[in-house]
C-alpha cells in the first residue's frame, strides 16, 4: 500500500469513528450521513479497479489492453467511451496513480486531451517515480499545442511553446510509439518534415499497429529516411 493510500485509509477510519460518535450523540442526520459517505469513499476508493457500465463490470485496464491489441476495433472504442463517462465523473485526486493513469490513457485514445491531461497530472504527482506517467503528461502537453488538423497554421506564440514541449518530451528515454506519433504530428505542424518522418518511422518500428492519422502517414512516408 502506498503512502497516499495509507493516509486516505487512516483519514477514512477517523471519519468513520467520528460519524459513529456523531450518531451516538444524536447530531443532525445530514452530517452523520455525509461523514459515513466520506469515510467509505476514502477507505475504499484507492482500491477501485472497475465500475459497472450498462449492468456489466468493466475493468479499465482490461479495456485498454484490448484496445492495445485491436486499436481500430469500433466495439472496443464504444465500450471505452461508455466506461469513461463513469470514470470521468470520479474525483481525480482520490484515485490511485495507476487508475488515474489508466483514465488519462483512455481519454487520450478518445482524443479528449484536456481531460486526459487532468488525470495524467494527478498520476504523475502521486507517483513522481513513474516514467510512464511523466511521459504521458509531456505527450499530452505536446498534443494540446498541436493543431488538430494536419496542415493547419500555427501562431508564432504557439510554435514557441510547442517547440519547448517537444524538447521536453524528446528527453524521455525509450519513448512509446504513441509519443513518437505525437512528436511526428507536432514537428510536421512546425515544418520539420525530416524530424517528423524520423519519429513516424520510430513509432511504426516500436508498434506497427499504432494508430496514425492517414493524412500524417501519407505526408510523412513520402519523406525519405
CSV table of C-alpha atoms in Angstrom, one decimal:
chain,number,residue,atom,x,y,z
A,1,UNK,CA,0.0,0.0,0.0
A,2,UNK,CA,1.4,3.4,-1.0
A,3,UNK,CA,1.8,6.2,1.5
A,4,UNK,CA,-1.1,8.2,0.0
A,5,UNK,CA,-3.4,5.1,0.2
A,6,UNK,CA,-2.4,4.7,3.9
A,7,UNK,CA,-3.2,8.3,4.6
A,8,UNK,CA,-6.6,8.0,2.9
A,9,UNK,CA,-7.3,4.8,4.8
A,10,UNK,CA,-6.4,6.4,8.1
A,11,UNK,CA,-8.4,9.5,7.4
A,12,UNK,CA,-11.3,7.3,6.3
A,13,UNK,CA,-11.2,5.4,9.6
A,14,UNK,CA,-11.1,8.6,11.6
A,15,UNK,CA,-14.1,10.0,9.7
A,16,UNK,CA,-15.9,6.7,10.3
A,17,UNK,CA,-15.3,6.8,14.0
A,18,UNK,CA,-16.4,10.5,14.0
A,19,UNK,CA,-19.6,9.5,12.3
A,20,UNK,CA,-20.3,6.9,14.9
A,21,UNK,CA,-19.7,9.4,17.7
A,22,UNK,CA,-22.0,11.9,16.0
A,23,UNK,CA,-24.6,9.2,15.6
A,24,UNK,CA,-24.3,8.3,19.3
A,25,UNK,CA,-24.5,12.0,20.3
A,26,UNK,CA,-27.6,12.4,18.1
A,27,UNK,CA,-26.1,15.0,15.8
A,28,UNK,CA,-28.1,16.1,12.7
A,29,UNK,CA,-28.8,13.2,10.2
A,30,UNK,CA,-27.3,15.0,7.2
A,31,UNK,CA,-24.0,15.5,9.0
A,32,UNK,CA,-23.8,11.8,10.1
A,33,UNK,CA,-24.7,10.6,6.6
A,34,UNK,CA,-22.1,12.9,5.0
A,35,UNK,CA,-19.4,11.6,7.3
A,36,UNK,CA,-20.3,8.0,6.7
A,37,UNK,CA,-20.2,8.5,2.9
A,38,UNK,CA,-16.9,10.4,3.0
A,39,UNK,CA,-15.3,7.7,5.2
A,40,UNK,CA,-16.5,4.9,2.9
A,41,UNK,CA,-15.1,6.7,-0.2
A,42,UNK,CA,-11.7,7.4,1.4
A,43,UNK,CA,-11.4,3.9,2.7
A,44,UNK,CA,-12.5,2.1,-0.5
A,45,UNK,CA,-11.8,4.3,-3.5
A,46,UNK,CA,-8.0,3.8,-3.8
A,47,UNK,CA,-8.8,0.1,-4.4
A,48,UNK,CA,-11.3,0.8,-7.2
A,49,UNK,CA,-10.3,-1.1,-10.3
A,50,UNK,CA,-13.6,-1.4,-12.1
A,51,UNK,CA,-17.1,0.1,-12.4
A,52,UNK,CA,-20.4,-1.2,-13.6
A,53,UNK,CA,-21.3,0.1,-17.0
A,54,UNK,CA,-24.6,-1.0,-18.5
A,55,UNK,CA,-25.0,-3.6,-15.8
A,56,UNK,CA,-21.6,-5.2,-16.5
A,57,UNK,CA,-18.4,-5.0,-14.5
A,58,UNK,CA,-15.8,-3.0,-16.6
A,59,UNK,CA,-12.1,-3.2,-15.7
A,60,UNK,CA,-10.5,-0.2,-17.4
A,61,UNK,CA,-7.1,-1.9,-17.5
A,62,UNK,CA,-8.5,-4.8,-19.5
A,63,UNK,CA,-10.3,-2.4,-21.9
A,64,UNK,CA,-7.0,-0.6,-22.5
A,65,UNK,CA,-5.2,-3.8,-23.2
A,66,UNK,CA,-7.9,-4.9,-25.6
A,67,UNK,CA,-7.5,-1.6,-27.4
A,68,UNK,CA,-3.8,-2.1,-27.4
A,69,UNK,CA,-4.3,-5.4,-29.3
A,70,UNK,CA,-7.0,-4.0,-31.6
A,71,UNK,CA,-6.7,-0.2,-31.8
A,72,UNK,CA,-9.2,0.1,-34.7
A,73,UNK,CA,-12.0,-2.0,-33.3
A,74,UNK,CA,-15.1,0.2,-33.0
A,75,UNK,CA,-16.7,-2.1,-30.4
A,76,UNK,CA,-13.8,-1.6,-28.0
A,77,UNK,CA,-13.9,2.2,-28.7
A,78,UNK,CA,-17.6,2.2,-27.8
A,79,UNK,CA,-17.0,0.3,-24.6
A,80,UNK,CA,-14.2,2.6,-23.6
A,81,UNK,CA,-16.3,5.7,-24.3
A,82,UNK,CA,-19.1,4.3,-22.1
A,83,UNK,CA,-16.7,3.3,-19.3
A,84,UNK,CA,-15.0,6.7,-19.3
A,85,UNK,CA,-18.3,8.5,-18.7
A,86,UNK,CA,-18.4,6.9,-15.3
A,87,UNK,CA,-14.7,7.1,-14.6
A,88,UNK,CA,-14.5,10.8,-15.5
A,89,UNK,CA,-17.3,11.5,-13.0
A,90,UNK,CA,-15.0,10.4,-10.2
A,91,UNK,CA,-12.7,12.8,-8.4
A,92,UNK,CA,-9.2,12.6,-9.9
A,93,UNK,CA,-7.4,13.5,-6.7
A,94,UNK,CA,-9.0,10.5,-4.9
A,95,UNK,CA,-7.8,7.9,-7.5
A,96,UNK,CA,-4.7,5.8,-7.2
A,97,UNK,CA,-1.8,6.7,-9.5
A,98,UNK,CA,-2.5,3.5,-11.6
A,99,UNK,CA,-6.2,4.3,-12.0
A,100,UNK,CA,-5.5,8.0,-12.8
A,101,UNK,CA,-3.0,7.0,-15.5
A,102,UNK,CA,-5.5,4.5,-17.0
A,103,UNK,CA,-8.3,7.1,-17.1
A,104,UNK,CA,-5.8,9.5,-18.7
A,105,UNK,CA,-4.8,7.0,-21.4
A,106,UNK,CA,-8.5,6.2,-22.1
A,107,UNK,CA,-9.3,9.9,-22.6
A,108,UNK,CA,-6.3,10.2,-24.8
A,109,UNK,CA,-7.5,7.4,-27.0
A,110,UNK,CA,-10.8,9.2,-27.4
A,111,UNK,CA,-9.0,12.5,-28.2
A,112,UNK,CA,-10.2,14.1,-25.0
A,113,UNK,CA,-6.8,15.8,-24.5
A,114,UNK,CA,-7.7,18.3,-21.8
A,115,UNK,CA,-9.5,15.6,-19.7
A,116,UNK,CA,-6.6,13.2,-20.2
A,117,UNK,CA,-4.0,15.8,-19.1
A,118,UNK,CA,-6.0,16.5,-15.9
A,119,UNK,CA,-5.9,12.8,-14.9
A,120,UNK,CA,-2.3,12.3,-16.1
A,121,UNK,CA,-1.1,15.2,-13.9
A,122,UNK,CA,-2.7,13.5,-10.9
A,123,UNK,CA,-0.9,10.2,-11.7
A,124,UNK,CA,2.4,12.0,-12.1
A,125,UNK,CA,2.0,14.0,-8.9
A,126,UNK,CA,1.1,11.0,-6.9
A,127,UNK,CA,3.8,8.8,-8.3
A,128,UNK,CA,6.8,11.1,-9.3
A,129,UNK,CA,8.9,8.0,-9.9
A,130,UNK,CA,6.6,6.8,-12.7
A,131,UNK,CA,8.4,7.4,-16.0
A,132,UNK,CA,5.2,6.3,-17.9
A,133,UNK,CA,3.1,9.0,-16.1
A,134,UNK,CA,5.7,11.7,-16.7
A,135,UNK,CA,5.9,10.8,-20.4
A,136,UNK,CA,2.1,10.8,-20.6
A,137,UNK,CA,1.9,14.3,-19.2
A,138,UNK,CA,4.5,15.6,-21.6
A,139,UNK,CA,3.0,13.9,-24.6
A,140,UNK,CA,-0.4,15.4,-23.8
A,141,UNK,CA,1.1,18.8,-23.4
A,142,UNK,CA,2.5,18.4,-26.9
A,143,UNK,CA,-0.9,17.3,-28.2
A,144,UNK,CA,-2.6,20.3,-26.5
A,145,UNK,CA,-0.4,22.7,-28.6
A,146,UNK,CA,-0.5,20.7,-31.8
A,147,UNK,CA,-3.2,21.7,-34.4
A,148,UNK,CA,-6.0,19.2,-34.6
A,149,UNK,CA,-5.9,19.2,-38.4
A,150,UNK,CA,-2.8,18.4,-40.4
A,151,UNK,CA,-1.6,21.4,-42.3
A,152,UNK,CA,-3.3,24.0,-40.0
A,153,UNK,CA,-1.3,27.1,-39.4
A,154,UNK,CA,0.5,27.6,-36.1
A,155,UNK,CA,0.9,31.1,-34.5
A,156,UNK,CA,4.4,32.2,-33.5
A,157,UNK,CA,3.5,32.1,-29.8
A,158,UNK,CA,2.1,28.6,-30.1
A,159,UNK,CA,5.0,27.5,-32.2
A,160,UNK,CA,7.4,28.6,-29.5
A,161,UNK,CA,5.5,26.8,-26.7
A,162,UNK,CA,5.2,23.7,-28.9
A,163,UNK,CA,8.9,23.7,-29.6
A,164,UNK,CA,9.6,23.7,-25.9
A,165,UNK,CA,7.1,20.9,-25.2
A,166,UNK,CA,8.7,18.8,-28.0
A,167,UNK,CA,12.2,19.4,-26.5
A,168,UNK,CA,11.0,18.2,-23.1
A,169,UNK,CA,9.3,15.1,-24.4
A,170,UNK,CA,12.3,14.0,-26.6
A,171,UNK,CA,14.4,13.9,-23.5
A,172,UNK,CA,12.5,10.9,-22.1
A,173,UNK,CA,14.3,7.6,-22.6
A,174,UNK,CA,12.7,4.8,-24.7
A,175,UNK,CA,9.7,6.7,-25.9
A,176,UNK,CA,6.5,4.9,-26.6
A,177,UNK,CA,5.1,4.6,-30.2
A,178,UNK,CA,2.3,7.0,-29.1
A,179,UNK,CA,4.8,9.6,-28.1
A,180,UNK,CA,6.7,9.2,-31.4
A,181,UNK,CA,3.4,9.8,-33.3
A,182,UNK,CA,2.6,12.9,-31.2
A,183,UNK,CA,6.1,14.3,-31.9
A,184,UNK,CA,5.8,13.5,-35.6
A,185,UNK,CA,2.5,15.4,-35.9
A,186,UNK,CA,3.8,18.3,-33.9
A,187,UNK,CA,7.0,18.5,-35.9
A,188,UNK,CA,5.1,18.4,-39.2
A,189,UNK,CA,3.0,21.3,-37.9
A,190,UNK,CA,6.2,23.2,-37.4
A,191,UNK,CA,7.5,22.4,-40.9
A,192,UNK,CA,10.1,20.0,-39.5
A,193,UNK,CA,9.4,17.3,-42.1
A,194,UNK,CA,12.6,15.2,-41.7
A,195,UNK,CA,12.3,15.1,-37.9
A,196,UNK,CA,8.6,14.2,-38.3
A,197,UNK,CA,9.4,11.4,-40.7
A,198,UNK,CA,12.0,10.0,-38.4
A,199,UNK,CA,9.6,9.9,-35.5
A,200,UNK,CA,6.9,8.3,-37.5
A,201,UNK,CA,9.3,5.6,-38.6
A,202,UNK,CA,10.3,5.1,-35.0
A,203,UNK,CA,6.7,4.8,-33.9
A,204,UNK,CA,5.9,2.1,-36.5
A,205,UNK,CA,9.1,0.3,-35.6
A,206,UNK,CA,8.1,0.2,-31.9
A,207,UNK,CA,4.5,-0.7,-32.7
A,208,UNK,CA,3.5,-1.5,-36.3
A,209,UNK,CA,-0.3,-1.2,-35.5
A,210,UNK,CA,-0.1,2.1,-33.7
A,211,UNK,CA,-2.9,4.4,-34.8
A,212,UNK,CA,-1.7,7.1,-37.2
A,213,UNK,CA,-3.7,9.9,-38.9
A,214,UNK,CA,-3.9,8.8,-42.6
A,215,UNK,CA,-3.0,12.4,-43.6
A,216,UNK,CA,0.1,12.3,-41.4
A,217,UNK,CA,1.1,8.9,-42.8
A,218,UNK,CA,0.6,10.0,-46.4
A,219,UNK,CA,2.6,13.2,-45.9
A,220,UNK,CA,5.4,11.6,-43.9
A,221,UNK,CA,6.0,8.4,-45.7
A,222,UNK,CA,6.8,10.4,-48.8
A,223,UNK,CA,9.8,11.8,-47.0
A,224,UNK,CA,12.9,9.5,-47.3
A,225,UNK,CA,14.5,8.3,-44.1
